[in-house]
Short mmCIF file of C-alpha atoms and ligand atoms in Angstrom, two decimals:
data_model
loop_
_atom_site.label_atom_id
_atom_site.label_comp_id
_atom_site.label_asym_id
_atom_site.label_seq_id
_atom_site.Cartn_x
_atom_site.Cartn_y
_atom_site.Cartn_z
CA MET A 1 -41.78 -49.76 47.32
CA ILE A 2 -42.65 -51.45 44.04
CA ASN A 3 -46.03 -52.36 45.54
CA SER A 4 -46.73 -48.63 46.03
CA TYR A 5 -45.64 -47.78 42.51
CA ILE A 6 -48.01 -50.36 41.06
CA ASN A 7 -50.80 -48.99 43.24
CA GLN A 8 -50.01 -45.50 42.00
CA LEU A 9 -50.11 -46.65 38.40
CA ILE A 10 -53.45 -48.39 38.91
CA ASP A 11 -54.87 -45.21 40.41
CA TYR A 12 -53.46 -43.25 37.48
CA GLY A 13 -55.33 -45.64 35.19
CA ILE A 14 -58.57 -45.20 37.12
CA ASN A 15 -58.26 -41.41 37.39
CA ASN A 16 -57.66 -41.14 33.67
CA LYS A 17 -60.53 -43.47 32.78
CA LEU A 18 -58.28 -46.13 31.29
CA LEU A 19 -59.41 -48.68 33.88
CA GLU A 20 -62.69 -49.45 35.58
CA SER A 21 -62.85 -51.14 38.97
CA ASP A 22 -63.55 -54.51 37.32
CA ASP A 23 -60.23 -54.26 35.48
CA ILE A 24 -57.98 -53.65 38.48
CA TYR A 25 -56.65 -57.13 39.24
CA TYR A 26 -56.56 -58.05 35.58
CA ALA A 27 -54.20 -55.10 35.00
CA VAL A 28 -52.24 -55.72 38.20
CA ASN A 29 -51.55 -59.34 37.27
CA LYS A 30 -50.29 -58.40 33.85
CA ILE A 31 -47.91 -55.89 35.45
CA LEU A 32 -46.75 -58.47 38.03
CA LYS A 33 -45.90 -60.86 35.22
CA ILE A 34 -43.90 -58.21 33.38
CA LEU A 35 -42.02 -57.29 36.56
CA ASP A 36 -41.49 -60.92 37.55
CA LEU A 37 -43.41 -60.48 40.83
CA THR A 38 -45.76 -62.93 42.48
CA SER A 39 -47.78 -60.91 44.96
CA PHE A 40 -49.51 -57.58 45.38
CA LYS A 41 -51.42 -55.71 48.03
CA ARG A 42 -53.94 -53.06 47.08
CA GLU A 43 -53.36 -50.04 49.24
CA LYS A 44 -54.43 -46.44 49.40
CA ASN A 45 -51.89 -44.06 47.93
CA GLU A 46 -50.59 -41.41 50.30
CA GLU A 47 -49.50 -39.25 47.39
CA MET A 48 -50.20 -39.28 43.70
CA PRO A 49 -47.06 -38.52 41.68
CA VAL A 50 -47.23 -37.59 37.99
CA PHE A 51 -47.10 -40.31 35.36
CA ASN A 52 -43.44 -39.85 34.45
CA GLU A 53 -42.37 -40.14 38.06
CA ILE A 54 -44.33 -43.34 38.63
CA MET A 55 -42.97 -44.83 35.45
CA GLU A 56 -39.40 -43.83 36.21
CA ASN A 57 -39.64 -45.57 39.58
CA ILE A 58 -41.03 -48.73 38.00
CA ILE A 59 -38.38 -48.75 35.28
CA ASP A 60 -35.58 -48.14 37.82
CA TYR A 61 -36.90 -51.13 39.75
CA ALA A 62 -36.97 -53.25 36.59
CA ILE A 63 -33.38 -52.33 35.75
CA GLU A 64 -32.18 -52.94 39.31
CA LYS A 65 -33.80 -56.39 39.38
CA LYS A 66 -32.49 -57.10 35.86
CA VAL A 67 -36.03 -57.65 34.58
CA LEU A 68 -35.11 -54.98 32.06
CA LYS A 69 -31.61 -55.71 30.85
CA SER A 70 -30.89 -52.65 28.78
CA SER A 71 -31.17 -49.03 29.85
CA THR A 72 -31.13 -47.36 26.44
CA ILE A 73 -33.93 -44.87 25.76
CA ALA A 74 -35.42 -47.25 23.17
CA ALA A 75 -35.43 -50.15 25.63
CA LYS A 76 -36.96 -48.04 28.40
CA ASP A 77 -39.60 -46.66 26.02
CA ALA A 78 -40.54 -50.15 24.88
CA PHE A 79 -40.76 -51.40 28.45
CA GLU A 80 -42.90 -48.44 29.46
CA ALA A 81 -45.23 -49.05 26.52
CA MET A 82 -45.66 -52.67 27.63
CA ILE A 83 -46.50 -51.66 31.21
CA VAL A 84 -48.96 -49.02 29.98
CA ASP A 85 -50.60 -51.55 27.68
CA SER A 86 -51.68 -53.45 30.81
CA LEU A 87 -53.98 -50.53 31.61
CA LEU A 88 -55.53 -50.13 28.17
CA PRO A 89 -58.73 -51.34 26.55
CA ARG A 90 -58.47 -53.71 23.63
CA PRO A 91 -58.57 -52.03 20.22
CA SER A 92 -62.19 -53.08 19.63
CA GLU A 93 -63.29 -51.55 22.95
CA LEU A 94 -61.52 -48.32 22.12
CA ASN A 95 -63.31 -48.26 18.77
CA ARG A 96 -66.67 -48.70 20.47
CA ILE A 97 -65.99 -45.84 22.88
CA PHE A 98 -64.76 -43.60 20.05
CA TYR A 99 -67.88 -44.12 17.97
CA GLN A 100 -70.12 -43.73 21.00
CA LYS A 101 -68.53 -40.29 21.47
CA TYR A 102 -68.75 -39.57 17.74
CA LYS A 103 -72.55 -39.62 18.09
CA THR A 104 -72.21 -36.47 20.22
CA GLY A 105 -69.89 -34.95 17.65
CA PRO A 106 -66.65 -35.59 15.75
CA MET A 107 -64.74 -33.26 18.03
CA THR A 108 -65.93 -35.08 21.15
CA ALA A 109 -64.58 -38.29 19.63
CA THR A 110 -61.21 -36.90 18.61
CA ASN A 111 -60.83 -35.04 21.93
CA TYR A 112 -61.33 -38.37 23.67
CA PHE A 113 -58.83 -40.24 21.47
CA HIS A 114 -56.28 -37.43 21.63
CA ASP A 115 -56.49 -37.29 25.45
CA PHE A 116 -56.26 -41.08 25.52
CA SER A 117 -53.08 -40.99 23.40
CA LYS A 118 -51.59 -38.43 25.80
CA VAL A 119 -52.43 -40.15 29.07
CA THR A 120 -51.01 -43.42 27.72
CA ASN A 121 -47.86 -41.45 26.89
CA TYR A 122 -48.14 -42.70 23.30
CA ILE A 123 -47.84 -39.03 22.42
CA LYS A 124 -44.55 -38.15 24.09
CA THR A 125 -45.79 -34.90 25.62
CA GLU A 126 -42.84 -34.31 27.93
CA ARG A 127 -40.30 -34.96 25.20
CA ILE A 128 -42.13 -32.73 22.70
CA LYS A 129 -41.91 -29.89 25.24
CA LYS A 130 -38.12 -30.01 24.82
CA ASP A 131 -38.36 -29.19 21.11
CA ILE A 132 -37.25 -25.65 20.33
CA LYS A 133 -40.01 -23.59 18.72
CA TYR A 134 -40.06 -20.02 17.53
CA LEU A 135 -41.46 -17.74 14.85
CA TYR A 136 -39.39 -16.29 12.05
CA GLN A 137 -40.69 -13.14 10.37
CA GLY A 138 -40.04 -14.12 6.78
CA LYS A 139 -40.65 -12.47 3.43
CA TYR A 140 -43.89 -14.34 2.82
CA ALA A 141 -45.31 -14.88 6.29
CA SER A 142 -44.24 -15.57 9.79
CA LEU A 143 -42.84 -19.12 9.60
CA ASP A 144 -42.97 -21.71 12.40
CA ILE A 145 -39.47 -22.99 13.14
CA THR A 146 -39.09 -26.20 15.15
CA ILE A 147 -35.85 -27.88 16.11
CA ASN A 148 -37.03 -31.40 16.66
CA LYS A 149 -35.06 -33.17 19.35
CA SER A 150 -37.05 -36.36 19.44
CA LYS A 151 -36.64 -37.74 15.93
CA PRO A 152 -33.38 -38.69 14.19
CA GLU A 153 -32.48 -37.00 10.92
CA LYS A 154 -33.00 -39.14 7.81
CA ASP A 155 -30.98 -39.06 4.64
CA PRO A 156 -33.27 -38.80 1.58
CA LEU A 157 -31.26 -41.51 -0.17
CA ASP A 158 -31.85 -43.92 2.75
CA ILE A 159 -35.57 -43.25 2.47
CA ILE A 160 -35.56 -44.39 -1.15
CA SER A 161 -33.79 -47.65 -0.28
CA SER A 162 -35.77 -48.43 2.90
CA ASN A 163 -39.02 -48.25 0.95
CA HIS A 164 -38.05 -51.41 -0.90
CA ASP A 165 -37.72 -53.74 2.08
CA ASN A 166 -40.79 -55.98 2.07
CA SER A 167 -39.51 -58.73 4.33
CA LYS A 168 -39.89 -56.99 7.67
CA TYR A 169 -42.62 -57.55 10.25
CA PRO A 170 -44.33 -55.13 10.42
CA MET A 171 -43.39 -53.91 6.98
CA CYS A 172 -43.45 -50.27 8.07
CA PRO A 173 -44.25 -48.11 11.13
CA LEU A 174 -47.76 -47.43 9.78
CA CYS A 175 -48.83 -51.06 9.41
CA MET A 176 -51.67 -52.41 11.55
CA GLU A 177 -49.31 -55.15 12.76
CA ASN A 178 -47.74 -52.51 15.02
CA ILE A 179 -50.76 -52.47 17.33
CA GLY A 180 -49.61 -53.93 20.63
CA LEU A 181 -46.20 -54.86 19.27
CA TYR A 182 -43.21 -55.01 21.63
CA GLN A 183 -40.37 -53.23 19.95
CA THR A 184 -37.02 -52.04 21.23
CA ASP A 185 -35.04 -50.91 18.23
CA ASN A 186 -35.36 -48.55 15.30
CA LEU A 187 -39.15 -48.09 15.37
CA ALA A 188 -41.05 -46.26 18.09
CA PRO A 189 -42.45 -48.45 20.87
CA ARG A 190 -45.90 -49.74 19.97
CA THR A 191 -47.24 -51.98 22.73
CA ASN A 192 -49.52 -49.11 23.82
CA HIS A 193 -50.32 -48.23 20.21
CA ARG A 194 -53.99 -48.10 19.19
CA VAL A 195 -55.69 -47.27 15.91
CA VAL A 196 -59.34 -46.28 15.48
CA SER A 197 -61.05 -47.72 12.40
CA LEU A 198 -62.47 -45.44 9.80
CA THR A 199 -64.63 -45.60 6.69
CA LEU A 200 -63.37 -43.28 3.99
CA ASN A 201 -64.66 -42.79 0.48
CA HIS A 202 -67.09 -45.73 0.90
CA GLU A 203 -64.30 -48.14 1.92
CA VAL A 204 -65.86 -49.52 5.09
CA ASP A 205 -63.36 -49.91 7.96
CA LYS A 206 -60.48 -50.03 5.50
CA TRP A 207 -58.81 -47.01 7.12
CA GLY A 208 -57.47 -46.08 10.52
CA ILE A 209 -56.52 -42.99 12.50
CA GLN A 210 -53.83 -42.54 15.10
CA TYR A 211 -51.94 -39.62 16.60
CA SER A 212 -48.29 -38.96 15.91
CA PRO A 213 -46.09 -39.85 18.92
CA TYR A 214 -43.87 -36.85 18.14
CA ALA A 215 -46.62 -34.33 17.36
CA TYR A 216 -45.12 -31.59 15.22
CA PHE A 217 -48.22 -29.47 15.89
CA ASN A 218 -51.49 -29.59 17.78
CA GLU A 219 -53.42 -32.88 17.44
CA HIS A 220 -51.07 -34.15 14.74
CA ILE A 221 -53.10 -37.03 13.34
CA ILE A 222 -52.16 -39.75 10.88
CA VAL A 223 -54.82 -41.29 8.66
CA LEU A 224 -53.72 -44.57 7.17
CA LYS A 225 -54.94 -47.28 4.88
CA LYS A 226 -55.04 -50.52 6.88
CA GLU A 227 -53.50 -52.43 4.02
CA HIS A 228 -49.77 -51.88 3.45
CA SER A 229 -49.99 -50.48 -0.06
CA PRO A 230 -48.03 -47.71 -1.80
CA MET A 231 -48.94 -44.05 -1.55
CA TYR A 232 -50.75 -42.52 -4.47
CA VAL A 233 -51.77 -38.95 -5.12
CA ASN A 234 -54.47 -38.64 -7.76
CA LYS A 235 -58.18 -37.80 -8.02
CA LYS A 236 -59.06 -40.68 -5.69
CA THR A 237 -56.76 -39.17 -3.05
CA PHE A 238 -58.53 -35.83 -3.36
CA GLU A 239 -61.89 -37.55 -2.77
CA GLU A 240 -60.46 -39.32 0.28
CA LEU A 241 -59.15 -36.06 1.73
CA ILE A 242 -62.46 -34.26 1.24
CA ASP A 243 -64.35 -37.20 2.73
CA PHE A 244 -62.10 -37.11 5.79
CA LEU A 245 -62.84 -33.43 6.19
CA ASN A 246 -66.58 -34.08 5.93
CA LYS A 247 -66.24 -36.56 8.80
CA PHE A 248 -63.81 -34.46 10.87
CA PRO A 249 -64.48 -30.85 9.82
CA HIS A 250 -62.36 -29.39 12.62
CA TYR A 251 -59.14 -30.83 11.18
CA LEU A 252 -56.82 -29.89 8.35
CA ILE A 253 -55.76 -32.85 6.23
CA GLY A 254 -53.14 -33.33 3.53
CA SER A 255 -50.99 -35.84 1.76
CA ASN A 256 -47.35 -35.87 0.92
CA ALA A 257 -46.60 -36.00 -2.78
CA GLY A 258 -46.47 -39.58 -3.99
CA LEU A 259 -42.95 -39.52 -5.45
CA PRO A 260 -39.51 -39.96 -3.85
CA ILE A 261 -37.51 -36.79 -3.00
CA VAL A 262 -40.61 -34.57 -2.91
CA GLY A 263 -42.69 -36.98 -0.84
CA GLY A 264 -42.60 -37.98 2.79
CA SER A 265 -40.51 -40.64 4.44
CA ILE A 266 -42.96 -43.54 4.11
CA LEU A 267 -43.96 -43.90 0.48
CA SER A 268 -44.68 -47.59 0.83
CA HIS A 269 -47.84 -47.13 2.92
CA HIS A 270 -50.71 -44.88 1.85
CA HIS A 271 -51.40 -42.29 4.54
CA PHE A 272 -52.30 -38.68 5.21
CA GLN A 273 -51.36 -36.24 7.94
CA GLY A 274 -53.44 -33.57 9.53
CA GLY A 275 -54.33 -31.85 12.74
CA ARG A 276 -55.79 -28.83 14.46
CA HIS A 277 -53.33 -26.09 13.70
CA ASP A 278 -53.25 -22.88 11.70
CA PHE A 279 -50.28 -23.06 9.35
CA PRO A 280 -48.33 -20.07 8.02
CA ILE A 281 -49.44 -20.77 4.42
CA GLU A 282 -53.01 -19.86 5.40
CA LYS A 283 -51.85 -16.28 5.92
CA ALA A 284 -50.04 -15.99 2.59
CA ARG A 285 -50.84 -12.95 0.44
CA VAL A 286 -52.89 -13.57 -2.67
CA LEU A 287 -51.03 -12.57 -5.85
CA THR A 288 -53.99 -12.97 -8.13
CA THR A 289 -57.48 -14.46 -8.06
CA ILE A 290 -59.11 -16.22 -10.98
CA LYS A 291 -62.85 -16.87 -10.75
CA LYS A 292 -64.21 -20.05 -12.22
CA ASN A 293 -67.59 -21.71 -11.84
CA ARG A 294 -68.43 -19.91 -8.54
CA MET A 295 -65.05 -20.87 -7.13
CA LYS A 296 -61.93 -18.81 -6.56
CA VAL A 297 -58.50 -19.96 -7.63
CA GLU A 298 -55.97 -17.93 -5.68
CA VAL A 299 -52.32 -17.83 -6.66
CA LEU A 300 -50.46 -17.39 -3.39
CA ASP A 301 -47.30 -15.42 -2.72
CA TRP A 302 -45.40 -18.32 -1.22
CA PRO A 303 -41.86 -19.74 -1.49
CA LEU A 304 -43.28 -22.77 -3.32
CA SER A 305 -45.68 -22.65 -6.26
CA VAL A 306 -49.15 -23.01 -4.79
CA VAL A 307 -52.78 -22.32 -5.62
CA ARG A 308 -55.71 -22.30 -3.20
CA ILE A 309 -59.07 -23.32 -4.62
CA VAL A 310 -61.95 -21.94 -2.57
CA GLY A 311 -65.57 -22.99 -2.87
CA ASN A 312 -68.40 -24.63 -0.99
CA ASN A 313 -69.40 -27.30 -3.48
CA GLU A 314 -67.48 -30.51 -2.93
CA ASN A 315 -68.02 -31.94 -6.43
CA LYS A 316 -67.10 -28.72 -8.19
CA ILE A 317 -63.93 -28.47 -6.12
CA LEU A 318 -63.00 -32.06 -6.94
CA ASP A 319 -63.60 -31.49 -10.66
CA LEU A 320 -61.46 -28.38 -10.76
CA VAL A 321 -58.68 -29.82 -8.61
CA GLY A 322 -58.68 -32.92 -10.82
CA GLN A 323 -58.45 -30.78 -13.93
CA ILE A 324 -55.50 -28.75 -12.59
CA PHE A 325 -53.83 -31.96 -11.44
CA ASP A 326 -54.12 -33.59 -14.90
CA PHE A 327 -52.73 -30.49 -16.53
CA TRP A 328 -49.77 -30.27 -14.15
CA ILE A 329 -48.84 -33.95 -14.37
CA ASN A 330 -48.18 -33.56 -18.10
CA TYR A 331 -46.88 -30.01 -18.01
CA SER A 332 -43.35 -29.36 -19.27
CA ASN A 333 -41.65 -26.06 -19.91
CA GLU A 334 -38.08 -26.77 -20.80
CA SER A 335 -37.16 -23.09 -21.10
CA ILE A 336 -37.57 -22.86 -17.31
CA ASN A 337 -36.39 -26.40 -16.47
CA ILE A 338 -39.73 -28.07 -15.85
CA PHE A 339 -39.44 -31.62 -17.09
CA SER A 340 -42.58 -33.65 -16.45
CA LYS A 341 -41.13 -36.87 -17.74
CA THR A 342 -37.81 -38.49 -18.57
CA ASP A 343 -37.71 -42.23 -18.01
CA THR A 344 -40.19 -41.73 -15.15
CA LEU A 345 -42.79 -39.13 -14.21
CA HIS A 346 -41.49 -36.15 -12.22
CA ASN A 347 -44.45 -33.87 -11.60
CA ALA A 348 -46.39 -34.33 -8.40
CA VAL A 349 -48.69 -32.43 -6.09
CA THR A 350 -48.83 -31.98 -2.31
CA PRO A 351 -52.58 -31.56 -1.62
CA ILE A 352 -53.94 -30.04 1.61
CA VAL A 353 -57.55 -29.23 2.52
CA LYS A 354 -59.13 -27.30 5.35
CA LEU A 355 -62.62 -25.95 5.92
CA ASP A 356 -63.22 -22.25 6.45
CA GLY A 357 -66.86 -22.03 7.47
CA ALA A 358 -68.74 -23.66 4.61
CA ASN A 359 -65.86 -23.22 2.18
CA TYR A 360 -63.28 -25.82 1.33
CA ASN A 361 -59.81 -24.34 1.05
CA PHE A 362 -57.96 -26.77 -1.19
CA TYR A 363 -54.21 -26.09 -1.48
CA MET A 364 -52.32 -27.63 -4.39
CA ILE A 365 -48.57 -27.31 -4.01
CA PHE A 366 -46.78 -28.20 -7.23
CA ARG A 367 -43.73 -30.43 -6.91
CA ASN A 368 -41.16 -32.03 -9.22
CA ASN A 369 -38.50 -34.64 -8.44
CA TYR A 370 -36.30 -34.34 -11.52
CA THR A 371 -32.62 -35.14 -10.88
CA ASN A 372 -29.54 -34.88 -13.09
CA LYS A 373 -25.76 -34.96 -12.66
CA GLU A 374 -25.69 -31.43 -11.35
CA PHE A 375 -28.57 -32.04 -8.92
CA PRO A 376 -28.36 -35.67 -7.75
CA TYR A 377 -30.67 -34.89 -4.81
CA GLY A 378 -33.18 -33.15 -7.05
CA MET A 379 -33.41 -29.85 -8.87
CA TYR A 380 -36.34 -28.89 -6.61
CA HIS A 381 -34.88 -30.20 -3.36
CA PRO A 382 -33.03 -28.15 -0.72
CA ASP A 383 -29.78 -26.97 -2.31
CA PRO A 384 -26.74 -28.90 -0.98
CA SER A 385 -25.29 -25.59 0.26
CA ARG A 386 -28.14 -25.58 2.79
CA PHE A 387 -27.89 -29.26 3.84
CA HIS A 388 -26.13 -28.13 7.03
CA ILE A 389 -29.53 -26.85 8.15
CA LYS A 390 -31.92 -29.08 6.24
CA LYS A 391 -31.12 -32.08 4.10
CA GLU A 392 -34.31 -34.10 4.40
CA ASN A 393 -37.24 -34.20 2.00
CA ILE A 394 -39.55 -31.23 2.23
CA GLY A 395 -42.86 -32.85 3.13
CA LEU A 396 -46.34 -31.41 3.38
CA ILE A 397 -45.90 -29.97 6.87
CA GLU A 398 -42.89 -27.94 5.79
CA THR A 399 -44.44 -26.79 2.54
CA MET A 400 -47.07 -25.13 4.74
CA GLY A 401 -44.34 -23.15 6.49
CA LEU A 402 -43.57 -25.24 9.57
CA ALA A 403 -39.89 -26.19 9.68
CA ILE A 404 -38.87 -29.46 11.29
CA LEU A 405 -35.13 -29.09 11.70
CA PRO A 406 -32.73 -31.72 13.04
CA GLY A 407 -32.13 -31.86 16.81
CA ARG A 408 -28.34 -31.74 16.35
CA LEU A 409 -28.73 -28.00 15.61
CA GLU A 410 -29.30 -27.23 19.28
CA GLU A 411 -25.77 -28.28 20.25
CA GLU A 412 -24.25 -26.93 17.07
CA ILE A 413 -25.75 -23.49 17.75
CA GLU A 414 -23.98 -23.46 21.14
CA MET A 415 -20.67 -24.31 19.43
CA ILE A 416 -21.23 -21.65 16.77
CA LYS A 417 -21.73 -19.09 19.53
CA LYS A 418 -18.37 -20.03 21.01
CA VAL A 419 -16.70 -19.54 17.66
CA LEU A 420 -18.43 -16.25 16.83
CA VAL A 421 -18.54 -14.60 20.24
CA ASN A 422 -15.61 -16.12 22.13
CA LYS A 423 -13.51 -16.32 18.96
CA GLU A 424 -12.70 -19.97 19.57
CA SER A 425 -11.23 -21.85 16.64
CA ILE A 426 -13.76 -23.61 14.44
CA ASP A 427 -11.24 -26.46 14.16
CA SER A 428 -11.92 -27.41 17.77
CA TYR A 429 -15.44 -28.45 16.71
CA PRO A 430 -15.49 -31.08 13.95
CA GLU A 431 -19.32 -30.93 14.00
CA LEU A 432 -19.11 -27.40 12.65
CA GLU A 433 -17.27 -28.29 9.46
CA LYS A 434 -20.53 -28.40 7.50
CA HIS A 435 -21.41 -24.91 8.79
CA GLY A 436 -18.00 -23.46 7.82
CA LYS A 437 -19.09 -21.20 4.94
CA TRP A 438 -22.13 -19.97 6.84
CA ILE A 439 -20.06 -19.14 9.93
CA LYS A 440 -17.66 -17.09 7.75
CA THR A 441 -20.54 -14.95 6.48
CA MET A 442 -21.52 -14.13 10.05
CA GLU A 443 -18.09 -13.23 11.42
CA ASN A 444 -18.30 -9.50 10.81
CA LYS A 445 -21.95 -9.02 11.63
CA ASP A 446 -23.36 -7.26 14.66
CA LEU A 447 -23.61 -10.11 17.15
CA ASP A 448 -24.83 -8.23 20.22
CA ASN A 449 -27.90 -10.40 20.39
CA ILE A 450 -26.38 -13.62 19.15
CA ASP A 451 -29.35 -15.85 20.05
CA GLU A 452 -31.84 -13.77 18.07
CA PHE A 453 -29.33 -13.38 15.27
CA LEU A 454 -28.83 -17.14 14.87
CA LYS A 455 -32.55 -17.84 15.11
CA ASN A 456 -33.14 -15.39 12.27
CA GLU A 457 -30.33 -16.87 10.21
CA ILE A 458 -31.82 -20.36 10.55
CA GLY A 459 -35.28 -19.05 9.67
CA ARG A 460 -33.90 -17.30 6.62
CA ILE A 461 -32.13 -20.46 5.45
CA PHE A 462 -35.31 -22.49 5.93
CA GLU A 463 -37.17 -19.97 3.80
CA GLU A 464 -34.51 -20.39 1.11
CA VAL A 465 -34.87 -24.17 1.39
CA LEU A 466 -38.56 -23.77 0.58
CA GLU A 467 -37.69 -21.51 -2.35
CA ASP A 468 -35.34 -24.24 -3.60
CA CYS A 469 -38.41 -26.46 -3.96
CA ASN A 470 -40.34 -23.94 -6.06
CA VAL A 471 -40.96 -25.60 -9.43
CA PHE A 472 -41.21 -22.22 -11.18
CA LYS A 473 -38.01 -20.81 -9.63
CA TYR A 474 -36.26 -20.62 -13.02
CA GLY A 475 -39.19 -18.62 -14.38
CA THR A 476 -41.25 -15.69 -13.09
CA ASN A 477 -44.55 -15.27 -11.26
CA GLU A 478 -46.02 -14.56 -14.70
CA ASP A 479 -44.95 -18.00 -15.91
CA PHE A 480 -46.70 -19.58 -12.96
CA ILE A 481 -49.86 -17.50 -13.38
CA ASN A 482 -49.93 -18.36 -17.10
CA PHE A 483 -49.67 -22.02 -16.18
CA VAL A 484 -52.60 -21.70 -13.77
CA ASN A 485 -54.73 -19.92 -16.36
CA LYS A 486 -54.04 -22.62 -18.93
CA ALA A 487 -54.76 -25.36 -16.42
CA ILE A 488 -58.16 -23.89 -15.58
CA TYR A 489 -59.40 -23.07 -19.09
ZN1 ZN B 501 -47.10 -50.44 6.22
#
């Protein structure tokens, strides 16, 4: 049977343009080596199962023959990535194809690379389908709620410590050393990992693009500096983002803030995230518009403090964004608890850019990572009373209104239903201890439609989590608008 499975996989490779006929025995022999086999017969496939089925059969064979000695998900994923790698072009070939397609248009090139990342199962399409997704009609906009079942929850304090480990190979999941790497433990499998080279802001081939294996939204792309060097968010970053948009105008692109607590999970490696998706923030109401130099600065009605700078002149946009950035970095207002500096700098910005026709829409989301005894996780971090729903850093994707909530919630919701509807004792479910106070508030509510009710509750708490991160939350909208006016003039 294994001979048929290999034949099926080879045909899958040919049908999906991963292999050409010249490559067949080259690929077969690599697979034979991995599976510890010594012969093969090319045969016509009677049926053509889907990728996952072929791969499951091959992996079952490998486990049965003890070629693969562990059957954990991580071990199976790594083994699958190694088998798939046998079908793939070398990175340089992929680059050539990508740039050949780019001549037709940037979207032709990214469509090709995105499809490639799906057919190689680098993007875990089937697993992503299991994520729970729904809309929550919030106060500001309809928010995208996702319960992410494929990625483990990280503690913000672990993120700070893991960013200091420089002895690992590769040093982080974004490093170029991951390309083709066989990996079974804490990092995602990378043998089938490919990066396309990119020139950004005149730095020739110093950058790369890849897709996220656990796409949080459509065509979730990661743009990374090839060199493992720390994230920075400053005027240079803004130029890099705009340059990316000029090269790939159909994408949105943004960066996490460059400081711990308010930044993303990998601060040690400069990178951006983007994709082809309309985010809730784009539909936010405009509280006030200030005109400046043929641009519009819109103060948005959003749970976090955010302005959108709109204009079609790249240099003017960069000047104005730079000016607002400089003003914010040094801005303190102790009467409303904004401390720009103690022993370190606390003010930061989450920048995001998207094109709307000829106009750049440049979002600047103001952030601050000040901590004190009362707020060890951060004054502008999710409040600990909401950690049961969301404890992790609020990164750029979430600031735009797309929640990425921990996968454990799926099971916990089922337990909560048993407590609320069937009146089971909460003590029978130790996992629910952290939800105790929340469950109490729901006990006397109308629970006829418990599923909808809980979905709304979770959406509401996520919205509050975003409000927790609002750097002007101790002041008023007027305070924020005054700040923006001062920053511009
Ligand atoms: Zn790195």
